Coordinates of C-alpha atoms and ligand atoms in Angstrom, one line a residue:
M1 CA 102.3 75.2 114.6
C2 CA 100.0 74.0 117.3
G3 CA 99.4 76.4 120.2
I4 CA 100.1 75.4 123.8
V5 CA 98.8 77.2 126.9
G6 CA 99.1 76.2 130.6
Y7 CA 98.1 77.8 133.9
V8 CA 98.6 77.0 137.5
G9 CA 97.7 79.4 140.3
K10 CA 94.8 80.7 142.3
R11 CA 92.3 81.6 139.7
D12 CA 90.0 79.5 137.5
A13 CA 92.3 78.1 134.8
Y14 CA 89.6 77.6 132.1
P15 CA 88.9 81.2 131.1
I16 CA 92.7 82.0 131.0
L17 CA 93.4 78.9 128.9
M18 CA 90.6 79.7 126.4
K19 CA 91.6 83.3 126.0
G20 CA 95.2 82.0 125.5
L21 CA 94.0 79.5 122.8
H22 CA 92.2 82.3 120.9
R23 CA 95.5 84.3 120.9
L24 CA 97.4 81.2 119.6
E25 CA 94.8 80.1 117.1
Y26 CA 97.0 81.6 114.3
R27 CA 99.3 78.6 115.0
G28 CA 96.7 76.0 113.9
Y29 CA 93.0 75.5 114.2
D30 CA 92.1 72.0 113.2
S31 CA 90.9 71.0 116.6
A32 CA 91.3 72.2 120.2
G33 CA 91.2 70.7 123.7
V34 CA 91.7 71.4 127.4
A35 CA 92.7 69.4 130.4
L36 CA 91.9 70.5 134.0
I37 CA 92.4 69.0 137.4
N38 CA 89.2 70.0 139.2
S39 CA 88.7 70.6 142.9
T40 CA 87.9 67.0 143.6
G41 CA 91.2 65.9 142.0
N42 CA 89.8 64.6 138.7
L43 CA 91.7 65.0 135.6
L44 CA 89.2 66.1 133.0
V45 CA 89.9 66.3 129.3
Y46 CA 87.6 67.9 126.7
K47 CA 88.3 68.2 123.0
A48 CA 86.5 69.2 119.8
K49 CA 87.2 69.2 116.1
G50 CA 87.5 72.6 114.6
K51 CA 88.3 76.0 116.0
V52 CA 88.5 77.0 119.7
S53 CA 85.0 78.3 119.5
A54 CA 83.8 74.8 118.7
L55 CA 85.5 73.6 121.9
E56 CA 83.9 76.3 123.9
E57 CA 80.5 75.4 122.6
A58 CA 81.1 71.7 123.3
V59 CA 82.1 72.2 126.9
K60 CA 79.3 74.7 127.9
D61 CA 77.6 72.3 130.3
K62 CA 80.7 70.6 131.6
D63 CA 82.6 70.8 134.9
L64 CA 85.2 73.5 134.1
K65 CA 86.4 74.2 137.7
G66 CA 90.0 73.9 138.5
S67 CA 93.0 76.2 139.0
I68 CA 95.5 74.1 137.0
G69 CA 95.1 73.2 133.4
I70 CA 96.7 72.9 129.9
A71 CA 95.1 73.6 126.5
H72 CA 96.0 73.1 122.9
T73 CA 95.0 74.2 119.4
R74 CA 96.2 71.8 116.7
W75 CA 97.7 71.9 113.3
A76 CA 97.5 68.2 112.3
T77 CA 100.7 66.3 111.4
H78 CA 100.0 62.7 112.5
G79 CA 96.4 61.7 112.2
E80 CA 93.5 63.5 110.6
P81 CA 92.0 66.5 112.4
N82 CA 89.2 64.9 114.3
Q83 CA 88.2 64.8 118.0
R84 CA 90.0 61.5 118.6
N85 CA 93.3 63.0 117.5
A86 CA 92.8 66.3 119.2
H87 CA 95.0 67.1 122.2
P88 CA 95.2 66.6 125.2
H89 CA 95.8 62.9 125.2
Y90 CA 95.3 60.8 128.2
S91 CA 97.7 58.1 129.2
E92 CA 96.4 54.5 129.5
T93 CA 95.1 54.9 133.1
E94 CA 94.0 58.4 132.5
Q95 CA 96.4 59.4 135.3
L96 CA 98.3 61.8 132.9
A97 CA 97.4 64.1 130.1
I98 CA 99.7 65.7 127.5
I99 CA 99.6 68.4 124.9
H100 CA 102.3 68.6 122.3
N101 CA 103.6 70.8 119.4
G102 CA 106.1 69.1 117.1
I103 CA 106.7 65.6 115.7
I104 CA 108.0 62.5 117.5
E105 CA 109.9 60.9 114.7
N106 CA 110.5 57.5 116.3
Y107 CA 106.9 57.2 117.5
A108 CA 106.3 54.0 115.5
T109 CA 109.1 52.1 117.3
L110 CA 108.1 53.4 120.7
K111 CA 104.5 52.5 120.0
Q112 CA 105.4 48.9 119.1
G113 CA 107.3 48.5 122.4
L114 CA 104.5 49.9 124.4
K115 CA 101.9 47.7 122.7
Q116 CA 104.0 44.7 123.7
Q117 CA 103.7 46.0 127.3
G118 CA 99.9 45.9 126.9
Y119 CA 99.4 49.6 126.2
T120 CA 96.4 50.4 123.9
F121 CA 96.0 53.5 121.8
R122 CA 93.0 55.7 121.2
S123 CA 94.4 58.0 118.5
D124 CA 96.6 58.0 115.5
T125 CA 99.0 60.5 116.9
D126 CA 102.7 60.5 117.8
T127 CA 101.8 62.5 120.9
E128 CA 99.8 59.7 122.6
V129 CA 102.8 57.5 122.3
L130 CA 104.8 60.0 124.4
V131 CA 102.3 60.2 127.2
Q132 CA 102.1 56.4 127.3
L133 CA 105.8 56.2 127.5
I134 CA 105.9 58.7 130.3
E135 CA 103.3 56.7 132.2
Y136 CA 105.1 53.4 131.5
L137 CA 108.4 54.7 132.9
K138 CA 106.7 56.4 135.8
V139 CA 104.9 53.2 136.9
K140 CA 107.7 50.7 136.1
D141 CA 110.3 52.4 138.3
N142 CA 107.9 54.3 140.6
L143 CA 109.3 57.7 139.5
D144 CA 108.0 61.2 140.1
L145 CA 106.5 63.0 137.1
P146 CA 109.5 65.2 136.2
T147 CA 111.9 62.3 136.2
A148 CA 109.6 60.2 134.1
V149 CA 109.2 63.0 131.6
Q150 CA 113.0 63.5 131.5
L151 CA 113.7 59.8 130.9
A152 CA 111.0 59.6 128.3
L153 CA 112.3 62.6 126.4
N154 CA 115.7 61.0 126.4
Q155 CA 114.2 58.2 124.3
V156 CA 112.5 60.5 121.9
V157 CA 113.8 61.6 118.5
G158 CA 112.1 64.7 117.0
A159 CA 110.8 68.1 117.9
Y160 CA 108.6 69.0 120.8
A161 CA 107.1 71.5 123.1
I162 CA 105.0 69.6 125.6
A163 CA 103.0 70.2 128.8
V164 CA 102.0 67.3 131.1
L165 CA 99.5 67.1 133.9
D166 CA 99.4 64.3 136.5
K167 CA 96.3 63.7 138.5
S168 CA 98.4 62.8 141.5
C169 CA 100.3 66.2 141.3
P170 CA 97.5 68.8 141.3
D171 CA 100.0 71.7 141.8
L172 CA 102.4 70.8 139.0
I173 CA 102.7 71.3 135.2
V174 CA 105.8 69.7 133.7
A175 CA 106.8 71.3 130.4
A176 CA 109.7 70.7 128.0
R177 CA 111.0 72.0 124.7
K178 CA 113.2 70.9 121.8
S179 CA 113.0 72.8 118.6
S180 CA 109.5 74.2 119.4
P181 CA 109.1 77.3 121.4
L182 CA 107.8 77.6 124.9
V183 CA 107.6 80.7 127.2
V184 CA 106.9 80.6 131.0
G185 CA 105.2 83.6 132.6
L186 CA 105.9 84.4 136.2
G187 CA 103.0 86.0 138.1
Q188 CA 102.3 86.4 141.8
D189 CA 101.9 82.8 143.0
E190 CA 100.7 81.9 139.5
Y191 CA 102.5 80.6 136.5
F192 CA 101.7 80.6 132.8
L193 CA 103.0 78.6 129.9
A194 CA 102.5 79.3 126.2
S195 CA 104.0 78.8 122.8
D196 CA 104.5 82.5 122.6
A197 CA 104.0 85.4 125.0
T198 CA 100.7 86.6 123.6
P199 CA 98.5 84.6 126.1
I200 CA 100.7 85.8 128.9
V201 CA 101.1 89.5 128.3
E202 CA 98.0 90.6 130.2
Y203 CA 99.0 88.8 133.4
T204 CA 102.7 89.5 133.7
D205 CA 105.6 91.0 131.9
K206 CA 108.2 88.6 133.5
V207 CA 109.0 85.6 131.3
I208 CA 111.5 82.9 130.8
Y209 CA 112.1 81.7 127.3
L210 CA 112.9 78.0 127.5
D211 CA 116.0 76.7 125.7
D212 CA 116.2 73.5 123.8
G213 CA 116.6 70.6 126.2
D214 CA 114.9 72.5 129.1
I215 CA 112.3 70.9 131.4
A216 CA 110.3 73.4 133.3
L217 CA 108.4 72.6 136.5
L218 CA 105.6 75.1 137.2
D219 CA 104.6 74.4 140.8
R220 CA 101.9 76.3 142.5
K221 CA 103.7 76.0 145.8
K222 CA 107.4 75.9 144.9
G223 CA 107.4 78.3 141.9
V224 CA 109.2 77.6 138.6
R225 CA 112.3 75.5 138.4
I226 CA 114.2 74.6 135.2
R227 CA 116.4 71.6 134.7
T228 CA 118.0 70.1 131.6
L229 CA 117.4 66.8 129.9
S230 CA 120.4 65.5 131.7
N231 CA 118.8 66.5 135.0
I232 CA 121.0 69.5 135.8
E233 CA 119.3 72.4 137.6
K234 CA 119.5 75.8 135.8
T235 CA 119.1 79.3 137.0
P236 CA 116.7 80.7 134.4
E237 CA 117.2 84.2 132.9
I238 CA 114.1 86.2 133.6
K239 CA 113.3 88.6 130.7
R240 CA 110.9 91.6 130.6
L241 CA 108.3 91.4 127.8
E242 CA 108.2 94.2 125.3
L243 CA 104.8 93.2 124.0
T244 CA 101.7 95.2 124.9
L245 CA 98.0 94.1 124.9
S246 CA 96.9 96.6 122.3
Q247 CA 99.5 95.2 119.8
I248 CA 97.7 91.8 119.8
E249 CA 94.2 93.1 119.4
K250 CA 92.4 94.1 116.2
G251 CA 92.0 97.7 117.2
G252 CA 88.7 98.3 115.2
Y253 CA 89.8 96.6 112.0
D254 CA 87.8 93.7 110.6
H255 CA 90.8 91.5 110.4
F256 CA 94.4 91.4 111.8
M257 CA 95.6 91.3 108.2
L258 CA 94.0 94.6 107.4
K259 CA 95.2 96.1 110.6
E260 CA 98.7 94.9 109.8
I261 CA 98.6 96.3 106.3
F262 CA 97.4 99.7 107.6
E263 CA 100.0 99.9 110.4
Q264 CA 102.9 99.5 108.0
P265 CA 103.7 103.3 107.9
D266 CA 103.9 103.4 111.7
M267 CA 105.7 100.1 112.1
L268 CA 108.3 100.8 109.4
R269 CA 109.0 104.1 111.1
I270 CA 109.7 102.2 114.3
C271 CA 111.7 99.6 112.4
M272 CA 113.9 102.4 111.0
S273 CA 114.0 104.5 114.1
G274 CA 117.6 105.0 115.3
R275 CA 118.8 103.2 112.2
V276 CA 118.0 105.5 109.2
N277 CA 119.1 109.0 110.0
V278 CA 118.6 111.5 107.2
E279 CA 120.1 114.4 109.2
L280 CA 123.3 112.5 109.7
N281 CA 123.0 111.0 106.2
N282 CA 123.5 107.4 107.4
V283 CA 122.2 104.0 108.2
T284 CA 123.2 102.0 111.2
I285 CA 122.3 98.6 112.5
A286 CA 124.1 97.6 115.7
G287 CA 124.3 93.9 114.8
F288 CA 126.1 94.9 111.6
I289 CA 128.5 97.5 113.1
D290 CA 129.7 94.8 115.6
N291 CA 130.4 92.4 112.8
K292 CA 131.1 94.6 109.8
E293 CA 134.4 92.9 109.0
R294 CA 132.5 89.6 108.5
F295 CA 130.3 91.2 105.9
V296 CA 133.0 93.3 104.2
N297 CA 135.3 90.3 103.8
A298 CA 132.5 87.9 102.8
K299 CA 133.2 86.1 99.6
R300 CA 129.6 85.1 99.4
I301 CA 126.4 85.7 101.2
I302 CA 123.8 82.9 101.5
I303 CA 120.3 83.9 102.4
T304 CA 118.0 81.3 103.7
A305 CA 114.3 81.5 104.5
C306 CA 110.8 80.2 103.8
G307 CA 107.6 81.6 102.4
T308 CA 107.3 85.3 102.3
S309 CA 110.6 85.7 104.1
W310 CA 112.2 83.9 101.2
H311 CA 110.8 86.6 98.8
A312 CA 112.4 89.3 101.0
G313 CA 115.6 87.4 100.6
L314 CA 115.3 87.5 96.8
I315 CA 114.9 91.2 96.8
A316 CA 118.0 91.5 99.1
M317 CA 120.0 89.5 96.4
Y318 CA 119.4 92.3 93.9
A319 CA 120.3 95.0 96.5
I320 CA 123.4 93.4 98.0
E321 CA 124.8 92.4 94.6
E322 CA 124.2 95.9 93.2
F323 CA 125.5 97.9 96.1
A324 CA 128.0 95.6 97.9
H325 CA 129.2 93.6 95.0
I326 CA 129.1 90.4 96.9
P327 CA 127.6 87.3 95.2
V328 CA 124.4 86.2 96.9
E329 CA 122.6 82.9 96.8
V330 CA 119.0 82.7 98.1
E331 CA 117.9 79.3 99.3
Y332 CA 114.7 77.8 100.5
S333 CA 115.7 76.6 104.0
S334 CA 114.0 73.2 103.4
E335 CA 116.2 72.5 100.3
F336 CA 119.4 74.0 101.7
R337 CA 119.4 71.8 104.8
Y338 CA 119.0 68.6 102.9
R339 CA 121.3 69.0 99.9
K340 CA 125.0 69.0 100.4
P341 CA 125.6 72.7 100.2
V342 CA 129.2 74.0 99.9
I343 CA 129.6 76.3 102.9
N344 CA 133.0 77.8 103.7
E345 CA 134.3 79.5 106.8
G346 CA 133.9 83.1 106.1
D347 CA 130.6 82.8 104.3
V348 CA 127.9 84.9 105.8
V349 CA 124.5 83.4 106.1
I350 CA 121.5 85.7 106.6
A351 CA 118.5 83.8 108.0
I352 CA 115.2 85.7 107.6
S353 CA 112.2 84.7 109.6
Q354 CA 109.2 86.6 111.0
S355 CA 108.5 84.2 113.7
G356 CA 112.1 83.1 114.4
E357 CA 110.8 79.6 114.9
T358 CA 110.5 78.1 111.4
A359 CA 111.9 74.6 111.8
D360 CA 113.6 74.4 108.4
T361 CA 115.3 77.8 108.8
L362 CA 116.5 76.8 112.2
A363 CA 117.9 73.6 110.8
A364 CA 119.6 75.5 107.9
I365 CA 121.2 77.7 110.5
E366 CA 122.5 74.8 112.5
L367 CA 124.0 73.2 109.3
A368 CA 125.7 76.5 108.2
K369 CA 127.0 77.1 111.8
S370 CA 128.5 73.6 111.9
K371 CA 130.5 74.4 108.8
G372 CA 131.9 77.6 110.3
A373 CA 129.6 80.2 108.6
F374 CA 128.7 83.4 110.4
I375 CA 124.9 83.6 110.9
F376 CA 123.0 86.9 110.9
G377 CA 119.4 86.5 111.8
I378 CA 116.6 88.9 110.8
C379 CA 113.5 88.2 112.9
N380 CA 110.5 89.9 114.2
V381 CA 109.6 88.0 117.3
V382 CA 111.9 89.1 120.1
G383 CA 113.5 86.2 122.0
A384 CA 112.6 83.6 119.5
S385 CA 114.8 80.6 118.7
I386 CA 116.5 82.0 115.5
P387 CA 117.7 85.2 117.1
R388 CA 119.0 83.2 120.0
T389 CA 120.8 80.7 117.7
A390 CA 122.3 83.2 115.3
H391 CA 125.7 84.8 116.0
S392 CA 124.3 88.3 115.5
G393 CA 121.4 90.0 113.8
C394 CA 118.6 92.5 114.1
Y395 CA 115.0 92.6 114.8
T396 CA 112.4 94.1 112.5
H397 CA 110.5 95.5 115.4
V398 CA 107.1 95.8 113.7
G399 CA 105.1 94.3 116.6
P400 CA 103.3 91.0 116.6
E401 CA 102.0 89.8 113.2
I402 CA 98.9 87.7 113.8
G403 CA 97.4 87.4 110.3
V404 CA 98.7 84.2 108.8
A405 CA 99.6 86.0 105.5
S406 CA 102.7 88.1 106.3
T407 CA 102.5 91.8 105.4
K408 CA 104.2 94.2 107.7
A409 CA 106.9 91.7 108.6
F410 CA 107.8 91.5 104.9
T411 CA 108.1 95.2 104.2
A412 CA 110.2 95.5 107.3
Q413 CA 112.4 92.6 106.2
V414 CA 113.0 94.3 102.9
T415 CA 113.7 97.6 104.6
V416 CA 116.3 96.1 107.0
L417 CA 117.9 94.1 104.1
T418 CA 118.1 97.3 102.0
M419 CA 119.8 99.0 105.0
L420 CA 122.2 96.1 105.2
A421 CA 123.1 96.3 101.5
L422 CA 123.8 100.1 101.9
M423 CA 126.0 99.6 105.0
I424 CA 128.1 96.9 103.4
G425 CA 128.3 98.9 100.2
R426 CA 129.5 102.0 102.0
E427 CA 132.1 100.1 104.1
K428 CA 133.4 98.5 100.9
G429 CA 133.2 101.7 98.9
T430 CA 131.1 99.9 96.2
I431 CA 128.3 102.4 96.3
T432 CA 128.6 106.0 95.3
E433 CA 127.9 108.6 98.1
E434 CA 125.2 110.2 95.9
K435 CA 123.4 106.9 95.5
Y436 CA 123.7 106.0 99.2
L437 CA 122.3 109.4 100.3
S438 CA 119.5 109.2 97.8
I439 CA 118.4 105.7 99.1
V440 CA 118.7 106.8 102.7
S441 CA 116.4 109.7 102.0
E442 CA 113.9 107.4 100.1
L443 CA 113.9 104.9 102.9
S444 CA 113.0 107.7 105.3
R445 CA 110.1 108.6 103.0
V446 CA 108.7 105.0 103.0
P447 CA 106.1 105.5 105.8
E448 CA 104.6 108.6 104.1
N449 CA 104.7 106.9 100.7
I450 CA 102.9 103.8 102.0
R451 CA 100.3 106.1 103.7
S452 CA 99.6 107.6 100.3
I453 CA 99.2 104.1 98.7
L454 CA 96.7 103.1 101.5
K455 CA 94.5 106.1 100.5
Q456 CA 93.7 104.1 97.3
N457 CA 92.2 101.3 99.4
D458 CA 88.7 102.0 97.9
I459 CA 90.0 101.9 94.4
I460 CA 91.8 98.6 95.0
K461 CA 88.6 97.2 96.6
E462 CA 86.7 98.2 93.4
V463 CA 89.3 96.5 91.3
A464 CA 89.1 93.4 93.5
S465 CA 85.3 93.2 93.0
H466 CA 85.9 92.3 89.3
F467 CA 87.9 89.2 90.1
T468 CA 86.1 87.3 92.8
K469 CA 84.9 84.6 90.4
V470 CA 88.1 83.9 88.5
N471 CA 90.1 80.7 89.1
N472 CA 93.6 81.8 88.1
F473 CA 95.8 84.8 88.2
I474 CA 99.3 85.6 86.8
Y475 CA 101.6 88.1 88.5
L476 CA 104.5 89.6 86.5
G477 CA 107.4 91.8 87.5
R478 CA 111.0 92.4 86.6
G479 CA 114.2 93.1 88.5
Y480 CA 113.5 94.2 92.1
N481 CA 109.8 93.7 91.4
F482 CA 110.0 90.1 90.2
P483 CA 110.0 88.8 93.8
I484 CA 107.0 91.1 94.4
A485 CA 105.1 89.3 91.6
N486 CA 105.8 86.1 93.6
E487 CA 104.8 87.6 96.8
G488 CA 101.6 89.1 95.3
A489 CA 100.7 85.6 93.9
L490 CA 101.4 84.0 97.3
K491 CA 99.2 86.4 99.1
L492 CA 96.3 85.8 96.8
K493 CA 96.5 82.0 96.9
E494 CA 97.1 81.8 100.6
I495 CA 93.9 83.7 101.6
S496 CA 91.5 83.5 98.6
Y497 CA 92.4 80.0 97.4
I498 CA 92.6 81.3 93.8
H499 CA 95.5 79.7 92.0
A500 CA 98.1 82.3 91.2
E501 CA 101.6 82.3 89.8
G502 CA 104.3 84.8 90.0
Y503 CA 106.7 85.0 87.0
P504 CA 109.6 87.3 85.8
A505 CA 107.7 89.2 83.1
A506 CA 110.1 88.2 80.3
E507 CA 109.8 84.6 81.1
M508 CA 106.1 84.7 80.3
K509 CA 107.0 83.9 76.7
H510 CA 108.4 80.6 77.8
G511 CA 105.2 79.1 79.1
P512 CA 102.6 81.2 80.9
I513 CA 101.7 83.2 77.8
A514 CA 99.9 80.0 76.7
L515 CA 97.4 80.6 79.5
I516 CA 96.5 84.1 78.6
S517 CA 93.0 84.8 77.4
E518 CA 90.1 87.1 78.2
Q519 CA 89.6 85.0 81.4
M520 CA 93.1 85.5 82.7
P521 CA 93.8 88.5 85.0
V522 CA 97.5 89.5 84.9
V523 CA 98.9 91.8 87.6
V524 CA 101.9 93.6 86.3
V525 CA 104.2 95.3 88.7
A526 CA 105.6 98.0 86.5
P527 CA 107.0 101.0 88.3
R528 CA 109.2 103.4 86.3
C529 CA 112.7 101.9 86.6
G530 CA 115.4 100.1 84.7
T531 CA 113.3 97.6 82.9
Y532 CA 110.2 99.9 82.3
E533 CA 110.4 99.8 78.5
K534 CA 110.8 96.1 78.5
I535 CA 107.8 95.5 80.7
I536 CA 105.7 97.7 78.4
S537 CA 106.4 95.2 75.6
N538 CA 105.3 92.4 78.0
I539 CA 102.0 94.2 78.7
Q540 CA 101.5 94.6 75.0
E541 CA 101.9 90.9 74.5
I542 CA 99.3 90.2 77.1
K543 CA 96.8 92.7 75.6
A544 CA 97.3 91.3 72.2
R545 CA 95.9 88.1 73.7
K546 CA 93.1 89.9 75.4
G547 CA 94.3 89.3 79.0
K548 CA 93.0 91.7 81.7
V549 CA 95.9 93.8 83.0
I550 CA 96.0 95.2 86.5
A551 CA 99.1 97.4 86.6
V552 CA 101.0 98.8 89.6
V553 CA 102.7 101.9 88.2
T554 CA 104.5 105.0 89.3
E555 CA 102.4 108.1 89.9
G556 CA 102.1 110.1 86.7
D557 CA 102.7 107.1 84.5
V558 CA 101.0 107.4 81.1
E559 CA 102.3 104.6 78.9
V560 CA 101.4 101.6 81.0
S561 CA 98.2 103.2 82.2
K562 CA 97.0 103.6 78.6
L563 CA 97.4 99.8 78.1
A564 CA 96.2 98.5 81.4
D565 CA 92.5 97.8 82.3
Y566 CA 93.1 98.9 85.9
T567 CA 95.9 100.9 87.4
I568 CA 97.1 101.5 91.0
T569 CA 99.9 104.0 91.6
I570 CA 102.8 104.1 93.9
P571 CA 105.0 107.2 94.6
E572 CA 108.2 107.7 92.6
T573 CA 111.2 106.4 94.6
E574 CA 114.6 104.8 94.2
E575 CA 114.4 101.5 92.3
C576 CA 115.6 99.3 95.2
V577 CA 112.9 100.9 97.4
T578 CA 110.0 100.2 95.0
P579 CA 109.3 96.7 96.3
I580 CA 108.5 98.0 99.7
L581 CA 105.8 100.2 98.1
S582 CA 104.6 98.0 95.2
V583 CA 103.7 95.1 97.4
V584 CA 101.2 97.1 99.4
P585 CA 98.5 97.3 96.7
L586 CA 99.0 93.6 96.1
Q587 CA 98.4 92.9 99.8
L588 CA 95.2 94.9 99.6
L589 CA 94.1 93.3 96.4
A590 CA 94.5 89.8 97.8
Y591 CA 92.8 90.9 101.0
H592 CA 89.7 92.4 99.3
I593 CA 89.3 89.5 96.9
A594 CA 89.4 87.0 99.8
V595 CA 87.0 88.9 102.0
M596 CA 84.5 89.3 99.0
K597 CA 84.8 85.5 98.5
G598 CA 83.9 85.0 102.1
C599 CA 87.3 83.5 103.1
N600 CA 88.7 83.6 106.6
V601 CA 91.7 85.8 105.8
D602 CA 93.3 85.6 109.2
Q603 CA 93.1 81.9 109.4
P604 CA 93.2 80.4 105.9
R605 CA 92.6 76.7 105.6
N606 CA 95.5 74.3 106.1
L607 CA 98.0 77.1 106.9
A608 CA 99.7 78.1 110.1
K609 CA 101.6 81.2 111.0
S610 CA 104.6 79.6 112.6
V611 CA 105.8 76.4 110.9
T612 CA 107.6 74.6 113.6
V613 CA 107.6 71.2 111.9
E614 CA 109.6 70.5 108.8
Ligands
LIG1 C1 104.3 80.3 107.1 C2 103.6 81.6 107.2 C3 104.2 82.6 106.2 C4 105.7 82.8 106.4 C5 106.4 81.5 106.4 C6 107.8 81.6 106.9 O1 104.1 79.7 105.8 O2 102.2 81.4 106.9 O3 103.5 83.9 106.4 O4 106.2 83.6 105.5 O5 105.8 80.5 107.3 O6 107.8 82.0 108.3 P1 108.8 82.8 109.0 O7 108.3 83.0 110.4 O8 110.1 82.0 109.1 O9 109.0 84.1 108.3

């Protein structure tokens, strides 16, 4: 949430900052702003309500010269999204400017104290309080900027990634992080700062991922130095970026979401490469092999995640319980962290997160860790906070996911979790060899099977065209495909703003059936598997009440197709693999409905890709 970019070097900062903000816009897009120190030493701040393009429009005729600057795209927490609350925020004397991602929880107390010292406030934000505090400490004790930032942060409770400019230090950006990501890019006599590596990738592949409690000094003349909140100098670990520029561009597609749906075959092949081996008849994930005793001896597995990643966790519950015979609990991270969960040493906690930065999931991990659980992280973004906090884990390796609605990351999470279930099952001897081999073979066929589903894009688009005017949708599924009903409904509501609910098909009788009428479209995920006969009865119940049925069925299906108004097919596969296929038509259905409704699918209102506040 909120995107941060910074640049200090020899080039004009403004174009670099704007390009960076566009890349980070997926993190929030309520308002945007930029601060530059120009050649005459003025600290200029420009901001605008709305997207980054609104800022660019607003500053067209302004002085944008300067080779040091910071910029921000906002997802509002404190204070409504308007120009006044947009970042950067000046300090009282306009000597300093700050951008911030996160929440300063004790801002009200700090604000009170600063008001008593005569400070006035122009915005409703917690962020302005921090910049005022930095200035207050700096002036009071005649401190340099890094020391003032350090002392101010020691008074702050909450989460932050910040960048600060000081008019009197035209070569220096001071940045710091706690529970919100920041990456520093190292160029030739130029330095970059960003919430993730996407704004940096075209300038350098050398980066430093800041740790919690790090303060970074990006100095045009002295290079980059890192110290801690307790003022101890650190030797930073320089990492090489794996990201490429083409991965973060649309590549001819209208939207990132469509690109990401269509690249699932290739990305899942990469995700499985070196892991699923049909010739050797096995599945390996290094993070599992190194810790297999933990899994094999686990009395219980707790899966914690948010949003779409939570749905992947639900599917894993079915697979792990079926093949590894270990009880699984799937928890929303936000609930888990605040109840009093019983966690025992020896419990295995699997944390799933595309971004690896979700604040609630990070907090859930910390809680479980403090109680002695072993944490296995499944993440997509390399070097993010969750993989660095977990004891072990694995990456999904599907490249950057930029569309706010998660697609390829989800299918990859389910793929990796299915592998994990197979590996535990084989180690424990709770899965038959025949079943294991059949699933390995079906996993290896996932890319070609998704490719064949994507060929129905036009059919799905046609189905979508019948539903652009409806206000509600129900999604039903059973067993492994019940979480897919939830996921399909989530996709639709996220990007088309149509109210949609996912339900286990049999539960329909206990409530949702009351909603069914000619006006109610019902998506039924009904591949041929264990509960097939049961779901046919559920469809009959819908048809008896004149509901419109859109069914996702197995190729060659006759029975459901006869009853449904529209059918979309998926290839036959092992039951535990069906969710990886059946979700794809639902991604496309949501996408086409949203596009036909004129919605911005990549940046839906009120949402952000990476939720770094709780
Ligand atoms: C946000 C995103 C979702 C994502 C969820 C969890 O709500 O819009 O797409 O599923 O966060 O994010 P994570 O990065 O932890 O998977």
